[in-house]
XYZ file of C-alpha atoms in Angstrom:
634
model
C -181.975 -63.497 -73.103
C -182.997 -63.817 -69.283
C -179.593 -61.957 -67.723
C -177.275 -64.075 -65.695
C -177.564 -63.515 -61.776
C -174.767 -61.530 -60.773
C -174.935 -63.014 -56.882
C -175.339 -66.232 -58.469
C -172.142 -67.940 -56.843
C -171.539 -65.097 -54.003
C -174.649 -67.008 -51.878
C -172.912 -70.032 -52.236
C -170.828 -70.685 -48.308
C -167.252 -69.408 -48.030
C -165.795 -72.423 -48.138
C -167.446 -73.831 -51.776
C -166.011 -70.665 -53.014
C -162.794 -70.961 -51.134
C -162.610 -74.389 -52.531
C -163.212 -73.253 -55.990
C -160.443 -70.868 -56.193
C -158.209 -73.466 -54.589
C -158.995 -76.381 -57.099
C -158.627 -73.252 -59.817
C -154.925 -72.691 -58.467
C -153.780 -76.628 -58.775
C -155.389 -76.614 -61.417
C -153.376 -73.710 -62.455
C -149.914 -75.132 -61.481
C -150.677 -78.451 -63.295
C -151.603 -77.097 -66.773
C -148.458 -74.532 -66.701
C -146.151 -77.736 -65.855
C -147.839 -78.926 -69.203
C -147.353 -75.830 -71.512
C -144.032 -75.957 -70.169
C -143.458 -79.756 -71.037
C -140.016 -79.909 -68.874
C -140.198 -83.368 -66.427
C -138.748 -81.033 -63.717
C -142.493 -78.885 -63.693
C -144.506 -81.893 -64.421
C -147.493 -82.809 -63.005
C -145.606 -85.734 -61.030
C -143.164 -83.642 -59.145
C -146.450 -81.704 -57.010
C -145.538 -84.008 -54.576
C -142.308 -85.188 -55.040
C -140.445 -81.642 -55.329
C -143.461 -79.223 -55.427
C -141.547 -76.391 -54.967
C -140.067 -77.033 -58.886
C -143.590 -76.735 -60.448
C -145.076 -74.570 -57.574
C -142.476 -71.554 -58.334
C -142.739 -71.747 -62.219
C -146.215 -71.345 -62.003
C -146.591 -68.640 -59.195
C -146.042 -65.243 -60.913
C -148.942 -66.386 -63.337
C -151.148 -67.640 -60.424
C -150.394 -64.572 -58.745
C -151.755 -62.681 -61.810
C -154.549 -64.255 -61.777
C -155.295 -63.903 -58.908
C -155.345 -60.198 -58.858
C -157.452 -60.416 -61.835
C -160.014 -62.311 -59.887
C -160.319 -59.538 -56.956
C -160.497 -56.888 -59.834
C -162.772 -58.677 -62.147
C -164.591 -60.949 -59.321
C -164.847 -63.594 -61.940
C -162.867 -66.867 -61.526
C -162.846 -68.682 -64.745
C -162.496 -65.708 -66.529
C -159.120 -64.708 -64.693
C -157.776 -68.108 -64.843
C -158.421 -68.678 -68.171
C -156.472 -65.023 -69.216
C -154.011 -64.922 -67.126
C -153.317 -68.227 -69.008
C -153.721 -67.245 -72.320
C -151.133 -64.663 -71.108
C -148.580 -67.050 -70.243
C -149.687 -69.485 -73.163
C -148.509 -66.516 -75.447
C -145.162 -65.814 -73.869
C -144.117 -69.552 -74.184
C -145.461 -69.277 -77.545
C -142.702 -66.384 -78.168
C -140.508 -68.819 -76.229
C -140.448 -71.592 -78.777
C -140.079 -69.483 -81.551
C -136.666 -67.571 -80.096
C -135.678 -71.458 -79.017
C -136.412 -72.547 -83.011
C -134.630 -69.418 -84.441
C -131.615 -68.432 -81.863
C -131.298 -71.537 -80.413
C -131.911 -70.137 -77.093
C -134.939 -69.582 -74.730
C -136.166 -66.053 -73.392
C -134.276 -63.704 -71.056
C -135.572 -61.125 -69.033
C -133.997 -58.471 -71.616
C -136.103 -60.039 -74.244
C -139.289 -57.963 -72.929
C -137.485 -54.978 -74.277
C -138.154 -55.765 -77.470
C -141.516 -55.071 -77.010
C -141.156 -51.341 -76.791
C -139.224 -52.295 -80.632
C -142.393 -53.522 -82.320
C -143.152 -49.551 -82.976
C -139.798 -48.374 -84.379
C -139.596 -51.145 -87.318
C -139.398 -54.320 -85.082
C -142.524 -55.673 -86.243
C -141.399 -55.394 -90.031
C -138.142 -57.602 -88.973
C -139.465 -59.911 -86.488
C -142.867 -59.541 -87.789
C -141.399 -62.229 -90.292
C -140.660 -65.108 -87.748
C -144.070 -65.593 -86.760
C -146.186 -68.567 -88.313
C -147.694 -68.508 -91.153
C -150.085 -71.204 -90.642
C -153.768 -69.805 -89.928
C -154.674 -72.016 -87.143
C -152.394 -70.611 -84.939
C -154.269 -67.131 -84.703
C -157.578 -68.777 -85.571
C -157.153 -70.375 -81.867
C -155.786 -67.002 -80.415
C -158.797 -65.457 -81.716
C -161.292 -68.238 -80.282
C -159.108 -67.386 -77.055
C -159.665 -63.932 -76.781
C -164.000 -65.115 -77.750
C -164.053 -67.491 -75.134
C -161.992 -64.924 -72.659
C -165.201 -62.198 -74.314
C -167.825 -64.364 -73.305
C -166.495 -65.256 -69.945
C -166.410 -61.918 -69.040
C -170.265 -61.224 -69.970
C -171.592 -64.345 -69.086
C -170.081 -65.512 -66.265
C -171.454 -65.080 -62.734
C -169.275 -63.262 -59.867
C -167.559 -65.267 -57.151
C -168.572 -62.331 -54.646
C -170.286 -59.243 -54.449
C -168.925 -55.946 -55.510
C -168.878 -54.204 -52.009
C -166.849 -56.276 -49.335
C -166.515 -53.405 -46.862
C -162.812 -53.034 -47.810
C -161.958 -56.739 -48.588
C -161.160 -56.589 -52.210
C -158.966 -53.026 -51.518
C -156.591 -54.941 -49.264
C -156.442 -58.224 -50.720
C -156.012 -56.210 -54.491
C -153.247 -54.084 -52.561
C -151.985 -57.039 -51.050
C -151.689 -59.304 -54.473
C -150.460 -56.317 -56.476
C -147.447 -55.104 -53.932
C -146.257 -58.360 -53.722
C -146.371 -59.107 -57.848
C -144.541 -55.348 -57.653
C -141.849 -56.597 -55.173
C -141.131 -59.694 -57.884
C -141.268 -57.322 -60.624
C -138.852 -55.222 -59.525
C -136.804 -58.227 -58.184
C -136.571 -57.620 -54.372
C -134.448 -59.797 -52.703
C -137.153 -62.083 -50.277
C -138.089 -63.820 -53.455
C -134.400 -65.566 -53.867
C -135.803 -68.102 -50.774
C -138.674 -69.362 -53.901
C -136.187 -68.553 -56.274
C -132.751 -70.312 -54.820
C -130.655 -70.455 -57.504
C -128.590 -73.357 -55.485
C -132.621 -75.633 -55.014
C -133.880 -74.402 -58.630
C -130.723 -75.526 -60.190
C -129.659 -71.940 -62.063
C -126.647 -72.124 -64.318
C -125.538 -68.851 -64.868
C -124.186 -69.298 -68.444
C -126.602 -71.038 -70.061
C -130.378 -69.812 -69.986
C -131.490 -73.738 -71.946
C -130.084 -75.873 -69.449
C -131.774 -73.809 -66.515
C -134.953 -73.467 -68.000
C -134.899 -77.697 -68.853
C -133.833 -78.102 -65.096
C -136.470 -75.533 -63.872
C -139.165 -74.092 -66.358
C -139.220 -71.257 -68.573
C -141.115 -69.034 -65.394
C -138.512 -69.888 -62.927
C -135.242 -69.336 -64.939
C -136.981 -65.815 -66.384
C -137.452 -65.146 -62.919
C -134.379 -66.268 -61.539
C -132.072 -64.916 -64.190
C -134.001 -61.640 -63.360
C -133.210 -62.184 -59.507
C -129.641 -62.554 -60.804
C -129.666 -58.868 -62.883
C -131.173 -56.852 -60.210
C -128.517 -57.973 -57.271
C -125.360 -58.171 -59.533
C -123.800 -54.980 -59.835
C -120.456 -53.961 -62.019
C -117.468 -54.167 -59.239
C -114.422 -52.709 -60.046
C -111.322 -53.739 -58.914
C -108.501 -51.018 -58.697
C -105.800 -53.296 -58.052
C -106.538 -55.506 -61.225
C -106.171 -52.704 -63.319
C -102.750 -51.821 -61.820
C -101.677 -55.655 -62.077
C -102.885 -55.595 -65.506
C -101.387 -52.280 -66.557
C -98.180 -53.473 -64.741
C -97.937 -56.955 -66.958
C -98.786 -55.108 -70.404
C -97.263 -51.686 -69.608
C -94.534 -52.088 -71.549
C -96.457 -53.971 -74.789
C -99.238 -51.165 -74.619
C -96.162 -48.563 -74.671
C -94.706 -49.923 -77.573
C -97.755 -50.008 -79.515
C -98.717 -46.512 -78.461
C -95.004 -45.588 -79.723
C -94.987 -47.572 -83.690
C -93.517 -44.520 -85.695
C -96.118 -43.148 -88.023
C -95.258 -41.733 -91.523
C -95.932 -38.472 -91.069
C -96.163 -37.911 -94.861
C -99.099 -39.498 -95.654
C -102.440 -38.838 -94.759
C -104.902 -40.831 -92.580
C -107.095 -42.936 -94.793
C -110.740 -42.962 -95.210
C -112.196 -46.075 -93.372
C -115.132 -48.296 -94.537
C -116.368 -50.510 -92.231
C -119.254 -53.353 -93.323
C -120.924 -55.112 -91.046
C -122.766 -58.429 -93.206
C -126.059 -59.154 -92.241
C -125.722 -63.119 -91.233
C -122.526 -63.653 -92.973
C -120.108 -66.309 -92.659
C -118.325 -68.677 -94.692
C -120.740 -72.202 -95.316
C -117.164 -74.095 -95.567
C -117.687 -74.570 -91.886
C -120.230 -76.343 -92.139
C -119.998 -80.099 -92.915
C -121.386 -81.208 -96.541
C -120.220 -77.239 -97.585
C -116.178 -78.228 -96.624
C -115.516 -77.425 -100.659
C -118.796 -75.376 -102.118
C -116.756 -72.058 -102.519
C -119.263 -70.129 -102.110
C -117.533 -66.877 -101.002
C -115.065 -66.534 -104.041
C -114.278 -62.950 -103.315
C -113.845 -63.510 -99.239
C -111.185 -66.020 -100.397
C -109.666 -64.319 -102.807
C -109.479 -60.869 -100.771
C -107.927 -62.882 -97.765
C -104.824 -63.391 -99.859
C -104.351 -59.598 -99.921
C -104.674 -58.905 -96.070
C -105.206 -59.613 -92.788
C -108.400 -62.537 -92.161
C -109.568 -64.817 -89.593
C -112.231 -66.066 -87.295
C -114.678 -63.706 -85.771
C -115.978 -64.375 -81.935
C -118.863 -62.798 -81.741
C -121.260 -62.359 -78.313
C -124.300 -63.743 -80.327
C -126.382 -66.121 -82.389
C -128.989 -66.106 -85.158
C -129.885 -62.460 -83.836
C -128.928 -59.806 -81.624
C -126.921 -57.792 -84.234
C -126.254 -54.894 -82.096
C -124.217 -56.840 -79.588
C -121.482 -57.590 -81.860
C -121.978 -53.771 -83.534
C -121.784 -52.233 -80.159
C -118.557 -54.187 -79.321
C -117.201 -53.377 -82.614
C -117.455 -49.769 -82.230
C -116.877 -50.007 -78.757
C -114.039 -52.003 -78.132
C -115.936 -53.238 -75.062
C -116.367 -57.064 -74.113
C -120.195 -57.681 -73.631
C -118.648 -60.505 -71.308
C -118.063 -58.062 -68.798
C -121.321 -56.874 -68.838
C -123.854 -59.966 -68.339
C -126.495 -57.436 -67.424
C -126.437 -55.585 -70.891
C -128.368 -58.191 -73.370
C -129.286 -55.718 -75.597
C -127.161 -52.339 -75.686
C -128.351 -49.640 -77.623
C -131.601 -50.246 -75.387
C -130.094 -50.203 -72.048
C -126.953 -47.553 -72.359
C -127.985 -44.309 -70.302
C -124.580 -42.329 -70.448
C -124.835 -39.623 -72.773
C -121.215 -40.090 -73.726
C -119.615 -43.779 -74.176
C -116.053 -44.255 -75.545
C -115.810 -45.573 -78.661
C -113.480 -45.663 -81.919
C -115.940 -43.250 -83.584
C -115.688 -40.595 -80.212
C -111.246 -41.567 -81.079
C -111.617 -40.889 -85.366
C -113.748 -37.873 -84.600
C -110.534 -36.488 -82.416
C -108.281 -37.046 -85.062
C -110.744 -34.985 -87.778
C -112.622 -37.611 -88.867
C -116.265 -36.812 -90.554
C -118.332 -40.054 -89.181
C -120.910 -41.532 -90.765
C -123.569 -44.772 -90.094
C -125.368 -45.906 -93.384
C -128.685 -48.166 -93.049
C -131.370 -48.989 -94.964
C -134.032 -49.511 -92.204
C -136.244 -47.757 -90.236
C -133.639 -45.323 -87.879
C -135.456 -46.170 -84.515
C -135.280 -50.040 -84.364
C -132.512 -50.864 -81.898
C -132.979 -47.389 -80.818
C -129.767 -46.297 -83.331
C -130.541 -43.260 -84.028
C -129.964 -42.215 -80.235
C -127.300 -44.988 -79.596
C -125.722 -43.359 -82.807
C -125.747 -40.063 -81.346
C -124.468 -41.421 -77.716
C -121.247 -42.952 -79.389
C -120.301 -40.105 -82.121
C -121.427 -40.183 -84.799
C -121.767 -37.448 -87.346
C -124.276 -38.415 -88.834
C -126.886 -41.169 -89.579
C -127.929 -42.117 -93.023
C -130.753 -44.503 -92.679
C -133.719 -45.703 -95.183
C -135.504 -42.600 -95.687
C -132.176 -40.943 -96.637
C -131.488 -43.623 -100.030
C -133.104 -43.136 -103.257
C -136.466 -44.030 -103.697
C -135.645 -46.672 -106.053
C -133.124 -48.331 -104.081
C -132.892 -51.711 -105.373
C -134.473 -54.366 -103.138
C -133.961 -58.134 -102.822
C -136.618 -60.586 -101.198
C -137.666 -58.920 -97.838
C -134.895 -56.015 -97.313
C -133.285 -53.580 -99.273
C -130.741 -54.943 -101.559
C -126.595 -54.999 -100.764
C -125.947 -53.691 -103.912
C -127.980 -50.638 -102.594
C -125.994 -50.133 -99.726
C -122.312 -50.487 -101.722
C -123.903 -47.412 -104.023
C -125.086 -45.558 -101.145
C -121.423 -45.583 -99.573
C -119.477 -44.697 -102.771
C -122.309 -42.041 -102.857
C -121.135 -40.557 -99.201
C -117.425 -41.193 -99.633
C -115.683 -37.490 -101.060
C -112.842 -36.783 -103.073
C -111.633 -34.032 -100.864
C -112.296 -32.606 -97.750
C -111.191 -34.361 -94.134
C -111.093 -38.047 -93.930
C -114.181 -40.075 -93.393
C -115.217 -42.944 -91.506
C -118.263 -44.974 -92.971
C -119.593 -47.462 -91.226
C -122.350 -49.592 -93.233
C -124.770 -52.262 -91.791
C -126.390 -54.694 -94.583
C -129.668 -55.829 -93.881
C -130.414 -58.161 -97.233
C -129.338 -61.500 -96.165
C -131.169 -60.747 -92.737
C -133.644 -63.794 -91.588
C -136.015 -65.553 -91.763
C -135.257 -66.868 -94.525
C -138.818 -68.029 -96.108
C -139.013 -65.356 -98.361
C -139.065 -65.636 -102.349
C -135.816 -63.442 -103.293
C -136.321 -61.661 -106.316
C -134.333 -64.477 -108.686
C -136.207 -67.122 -107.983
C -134.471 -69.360 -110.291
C -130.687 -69.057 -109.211
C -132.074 -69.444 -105.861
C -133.284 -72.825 -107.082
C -129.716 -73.372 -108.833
C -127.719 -73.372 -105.834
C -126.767 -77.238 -105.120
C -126.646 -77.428 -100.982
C -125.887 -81.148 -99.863
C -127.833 -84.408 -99.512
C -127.587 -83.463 -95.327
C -130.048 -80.748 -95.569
C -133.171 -81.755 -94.450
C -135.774 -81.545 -97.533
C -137.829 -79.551 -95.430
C -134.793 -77.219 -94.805
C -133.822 -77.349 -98.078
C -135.287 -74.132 -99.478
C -134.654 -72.163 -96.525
C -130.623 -72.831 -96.869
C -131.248 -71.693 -101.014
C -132.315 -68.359 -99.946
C -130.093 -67.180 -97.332
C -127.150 -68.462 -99.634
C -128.635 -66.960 -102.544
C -128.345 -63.347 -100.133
C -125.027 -64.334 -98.396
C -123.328 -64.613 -102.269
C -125.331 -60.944 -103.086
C -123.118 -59.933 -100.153
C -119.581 -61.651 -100.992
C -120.384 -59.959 -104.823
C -120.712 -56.589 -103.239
C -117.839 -57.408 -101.273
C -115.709 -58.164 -104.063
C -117.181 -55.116 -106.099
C -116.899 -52.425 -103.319
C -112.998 -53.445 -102.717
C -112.864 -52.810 -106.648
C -114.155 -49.593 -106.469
C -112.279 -48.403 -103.362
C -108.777 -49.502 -104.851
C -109.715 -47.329 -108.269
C -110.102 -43.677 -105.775
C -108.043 -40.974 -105.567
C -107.522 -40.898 -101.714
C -106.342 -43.758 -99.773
C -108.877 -46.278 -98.047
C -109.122 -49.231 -95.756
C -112.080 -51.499 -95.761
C -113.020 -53.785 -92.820
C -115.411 -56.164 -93.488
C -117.012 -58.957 -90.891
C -120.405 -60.369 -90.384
C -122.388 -60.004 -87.398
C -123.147 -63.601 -86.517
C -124.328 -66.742 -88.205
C -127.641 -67.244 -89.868
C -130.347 -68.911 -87.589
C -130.298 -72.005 -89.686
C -130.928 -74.097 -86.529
C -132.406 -76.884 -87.734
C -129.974 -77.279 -90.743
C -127.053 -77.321 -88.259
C -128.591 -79.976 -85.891
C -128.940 -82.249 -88.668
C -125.253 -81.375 -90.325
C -122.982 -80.403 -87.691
C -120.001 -78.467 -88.145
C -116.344 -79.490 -89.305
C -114.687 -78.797 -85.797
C -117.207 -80.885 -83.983
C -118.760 -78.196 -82.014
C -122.138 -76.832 -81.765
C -123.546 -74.218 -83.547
C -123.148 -71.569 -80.286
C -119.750 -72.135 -80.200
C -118.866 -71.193 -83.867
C -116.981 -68.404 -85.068
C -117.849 -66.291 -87.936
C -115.168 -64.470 -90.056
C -113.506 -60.929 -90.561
C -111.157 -59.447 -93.471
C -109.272 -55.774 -93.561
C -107.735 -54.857 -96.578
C -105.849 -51.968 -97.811
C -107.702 -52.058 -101.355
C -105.006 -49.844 -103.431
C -102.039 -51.328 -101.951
C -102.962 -55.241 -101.171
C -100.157 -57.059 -98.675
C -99.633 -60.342 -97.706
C -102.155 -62.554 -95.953
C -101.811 -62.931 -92.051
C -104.833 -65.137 -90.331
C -105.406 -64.503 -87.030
C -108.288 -65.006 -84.541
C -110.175 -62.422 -83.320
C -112.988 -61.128 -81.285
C -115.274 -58.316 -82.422
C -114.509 -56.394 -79.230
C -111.111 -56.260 -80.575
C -111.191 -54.957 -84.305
C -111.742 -51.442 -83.562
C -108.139 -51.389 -82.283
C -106.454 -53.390 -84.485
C -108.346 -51.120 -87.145
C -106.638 -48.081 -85.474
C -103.490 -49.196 -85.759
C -103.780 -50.176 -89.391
C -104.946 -46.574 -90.265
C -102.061 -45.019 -87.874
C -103.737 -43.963 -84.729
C -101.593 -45.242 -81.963
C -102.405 -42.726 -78.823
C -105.371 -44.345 -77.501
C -103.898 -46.990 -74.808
C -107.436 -49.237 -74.226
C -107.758 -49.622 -77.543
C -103.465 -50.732 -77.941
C -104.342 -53.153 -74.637
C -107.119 -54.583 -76.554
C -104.477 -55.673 -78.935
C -101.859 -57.073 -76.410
C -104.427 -59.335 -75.013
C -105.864 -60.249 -78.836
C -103.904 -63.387 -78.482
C -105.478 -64.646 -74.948
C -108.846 -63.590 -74.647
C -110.097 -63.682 -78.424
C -111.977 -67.077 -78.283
C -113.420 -66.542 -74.865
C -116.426 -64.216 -76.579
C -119.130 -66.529 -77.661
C -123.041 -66.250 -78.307
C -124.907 -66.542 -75.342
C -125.581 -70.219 -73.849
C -122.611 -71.588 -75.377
C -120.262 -74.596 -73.301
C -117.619 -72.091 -72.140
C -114.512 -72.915 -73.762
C -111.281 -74.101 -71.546
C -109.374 -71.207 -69.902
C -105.686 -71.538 -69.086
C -104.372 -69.419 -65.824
C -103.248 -66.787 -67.459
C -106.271 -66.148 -69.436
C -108.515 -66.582 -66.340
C -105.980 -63.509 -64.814
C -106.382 -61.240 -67.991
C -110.203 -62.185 -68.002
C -110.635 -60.920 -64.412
C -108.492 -57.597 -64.776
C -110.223 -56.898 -68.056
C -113.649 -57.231 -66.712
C -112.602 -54.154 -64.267
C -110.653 -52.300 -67.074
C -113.941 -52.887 -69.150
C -116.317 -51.394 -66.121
C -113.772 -48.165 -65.886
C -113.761 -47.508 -69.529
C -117.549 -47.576 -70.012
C -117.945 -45.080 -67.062
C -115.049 -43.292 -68.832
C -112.725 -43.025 -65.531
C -110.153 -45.513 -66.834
C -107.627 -42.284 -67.634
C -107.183 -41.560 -63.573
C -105.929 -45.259 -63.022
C -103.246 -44.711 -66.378
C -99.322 -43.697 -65.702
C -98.862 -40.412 -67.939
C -96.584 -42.332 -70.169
C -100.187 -43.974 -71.770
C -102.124 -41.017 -71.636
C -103.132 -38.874 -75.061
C -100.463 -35.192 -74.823
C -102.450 -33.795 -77.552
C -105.861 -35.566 -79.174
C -108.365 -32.978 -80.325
C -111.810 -32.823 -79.017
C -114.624 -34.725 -80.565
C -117.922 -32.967 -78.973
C -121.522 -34.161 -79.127
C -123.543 -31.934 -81.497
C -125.623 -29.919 -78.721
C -121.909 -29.611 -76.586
C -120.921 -25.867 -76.055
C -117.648 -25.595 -78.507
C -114.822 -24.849 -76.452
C -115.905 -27.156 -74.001
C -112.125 -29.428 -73.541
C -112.026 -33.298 -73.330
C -112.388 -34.668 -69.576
C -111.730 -38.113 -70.080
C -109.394 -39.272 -72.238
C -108.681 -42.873 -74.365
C -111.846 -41.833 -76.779
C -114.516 -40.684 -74.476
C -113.755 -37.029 -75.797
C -116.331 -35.098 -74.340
């Protein structure tokens, strides 16, 4: 083979080359407005409004351009630094198909997940159709031969040329990277058309590139702002309520219970869902919520993104008034946050997480550390024959692996369990394939659907059984429990909600899931009330007798107003009278001083702890006394 010249287009004039690179670049812009397929990028607005399709298509025509002065070949750079953006919108439309919602900046942090189990969980959303990496791989060929075949645009040495137009390209793709303000005159939220609370309708009105970008913009200039004399307005309106709860008389008597807490992979009750209005499919939910305290669950996401509703249920912490903090076990750098587990472990508590998955995904096992816990039993700690059911380890695994922790004597215990069964996607044989196939779901399924809908009920009833069997087994011990039981968010069954809609008329974003607490040896009578996750750690509390830990009591004085403002991400926000819109502003700078755990120098003495024991980190010097109080117990 007679080897390609390598000065074959560097003797052709300037300005062919020049021209080249240019027609490359529209070329560029055009084809991205394509992949992205919104009218607002389209071809036809180049002219029109160019700076729409000219902005959504600039960080990747900025990488290739760099590409081009460190490769020197044209085509080649184009064509990757296409294939690079061709696989991001890729991603795109699969987090669109499952969550119902396109990609955030936080997103790329999942990429750093792949490694610690990610790939085994979201390995599973990818297509299984062949043709799909068949054409990846005849990508990456085509990219292959490019690079050996094709002829250099200029010569290697350009006395210094390529050094400062390389510097040049790759400090200013730095300065967008790391969101410097001079790109907000591309990126105008006000020309672009960014809507802060909903990710889909800016990326329709301005491309999946711009609203990444701008959204990103958005992150790097918002900062948490506190407010000092919110906190006093707020503290002065609920004083009195927080007091009161602080002061309920406990029976002094009776010892503090053991507490389970399960969070359900993907549960919720079908009956919300129209065509499931009388399936009864979550006999022992029903039949528990007769016995205690039940309701709607807010949650702060959909489909996914199960550590947003566990962080704000161990928390107690609104991820509303945090809009940087996507995903929180991956973005919390304190090595102390407050939390109900930091609060049990000061009132002699032994704290335990239980999971059967791989400890590192959603960095947990150093979250886990950061909020209190004990200890964390994850997959490698059940028995090797740990019963399994479709893709994940089976529910009934997880109810013997807590009965297995749970003592007869000894301090009390706090368990907190996270299912993983009924966990997505849900185009996986389960092990009975035949009572999969004998659940009946209505004529308003999709056919298509149909199968899908089989197997995640098939898993959600696994987890109402093992609801209904755990609660058994709890009532018939020795030592007195409560058992708090909620499911992280609904299933990503997307495309069966679009085509069934829900009973109240809204859209699948805006539903809420549901939550039960039961006292298993002593059942009571059934209250319903709404909730939002952020606020069952407190009302948890309380039920189990802890009353000297005043955020957690405010949580529970503002219960009533603020419950149904949490929603997933991207949902229409819901109408807010005045005085929620004032107890929504103070809380967002209550929430800010809590996290930093500096609420206690804003509280009147009358709400502050006289004599909570220490909870300390494992590698804390005993002896070391609490600095902060309200559950960041140092």
């Amino acid at each position: 083979m007679v080897p390609t010249s390598p000065t074959l287009f560097s003797k052709h004039p300037i300005t062919a080359r020049a021209a080249l690179v240019v027609a490359m670049s529209v070329a560029f812009i055009l084809l991205t407005g394509l992949l992205d397929g919104h009218d607002a990028v389209a071809a036809s607005q180049l002219i029109e409004q160019p700076a729409f399709p000219l902005a959504n298509a600039m960080p990747g025509l900025m990488l290739a351009l760099l590409l081009l002065v460190l490769t020197r070949r044209v085509v080649f750079s184009f064509v990757l630094a296409y294939l690079f953006q061709a696989v991001m919108y890729g991603v795109n439309a699969l987090k669109v198909a499952n969550l119902g919602t396109p990609l955030l900046p936080a997103d790329f942090r999942m990429v750093d997940q792949l490694q610690k189990g990610g790939l085994h969980v979201l390995g599973g959303y990818l297509p299984h159709s062949p043709w799909l990496y068949l054409a990846l791989l005849a990508g990456v060929a085509a990219i292959v031969t490019m690079w050996r075949r094709e002829p250099p645009l200029f010569a290697r040495r350009t006395h210094g040329k390529r050094v400062v137009a390389g510097a040049l390209l790759a400090g200013t793709f730095a300065t967008l990277l790391l969101g410097m303000p001079g790109w907000r005159n591309l990126y105008n939220g006000k020309k672009l058309w960014l809507e802060p609370w909903s990710a889909a309708a800016t990326t329709t009105h301005s491309g999946l590139v711009s609203s990444l970008v701008m959204f990103h913009l958005q992150d790097r200039r918002t900062k948490q702002k506190v407010e000092p004399a919110d906190v006093n307005n707020l503290l002065q309106t609920t004083g009195d309520a927080v007091r009161a709860r602080m002061q309920a008389p406990m029976d002094q008597g009776s010892a503090l219970p053991d507490i389970v807490v399960v969070q359900s992979e993907s549960f919720f009750d079908p009956s919300i869902v129209r065509g499931f209005e009388h399936a009864n499919l979550t006999p022992n939910l029903t039949r528990l919520a007769d016995e205690g305290m039940s309701g709607p669950l807010h949650v702060p996401t959909y489909g996914g993104g199960t550590i947003r509703t566990e962080f704000e249920v161990l928390t107690g912490l609104s991820l509303r008034y945090f809009g940087n903090m996507q995903f929180p076990y991956l973005q919390m750098h304190d090595k102390v946050v407050p939390s109900m587990v930091r609060t049990l472990r000061a009132h002699g508590y032994e704290t335990v997480a239980i999971h059967g998955n791989d400890p590192t995904f959603w960095n947990r096992n150093t979250a886990f550390k950061v909020l209190g816990f004990d200890r964390f039993v994850s997959q490698s700690s059940f028995p090797q024959n740990a019963a399994m059911d479709g893709k994940y380890m089976a529910d009934s695994a997880m109810t013997d692996e807590i009965m297995a922790q749970l003592k007869d004597s000894g301090p009390p215990q706090f368990l907190f369990a996270i299912s993983l069964e009924a966990h997505g996607p849900y185009d996986v044989d389960p092990k009975d394939v035949a009572a999969r196939n004998a659940i009946v779901v209505p004529d308003t399924v999709p056919a298509k659907d149909k199968v899908e809908v089989q197997n995640y009920l098939y898993h959600m009833q696994h987890a109402d059984e093992e609801l209904g069997r755990l609660t058994a087994l709890l009532a018939n011990r020795n030592r007195p429990t409560l058992l708090l039981f909620y499911g992280d968010h609904l299933p990503g069954l997307t495309d069966t909600y679009h085509a069934t809609g829900f009973a109240n008329g809204q859209d699948m974003l805006a539903q809420a899931g549901t939550w039960l607490l039961i006292d298993p040896r002593n059942p009571g009578a059934a209250q319903h009330v709404d909730m939002a996750s952020w606020m069952l750690p407190g009302l948890l509390l309380e039920r189990a007798g802890i009353h000297d830990d005043a955020y957690f009591a405010l949580t529970q004085v503002l219960a009533p107003s603020l419950a149904d403002l949490t929603h997933a991400p991207g949902a229409q926000p819901p109408p807010i009278n005045a005085q929620q819109q004032t107890f929504d502003k103070d809380m967002a700078s209550v929430a800010v001083l809590r996290m930093k755990g500096k609420l206690d120098k804003l509280l009147p003495a009358s709400l502050l702890p006289s004599n909570t024991a220490v909870a300390k980190q494992d590698n804390e010097e005993a002896g070391t006394q609490a600095s902060e109080a309200m559950g960041a117990h140092r």
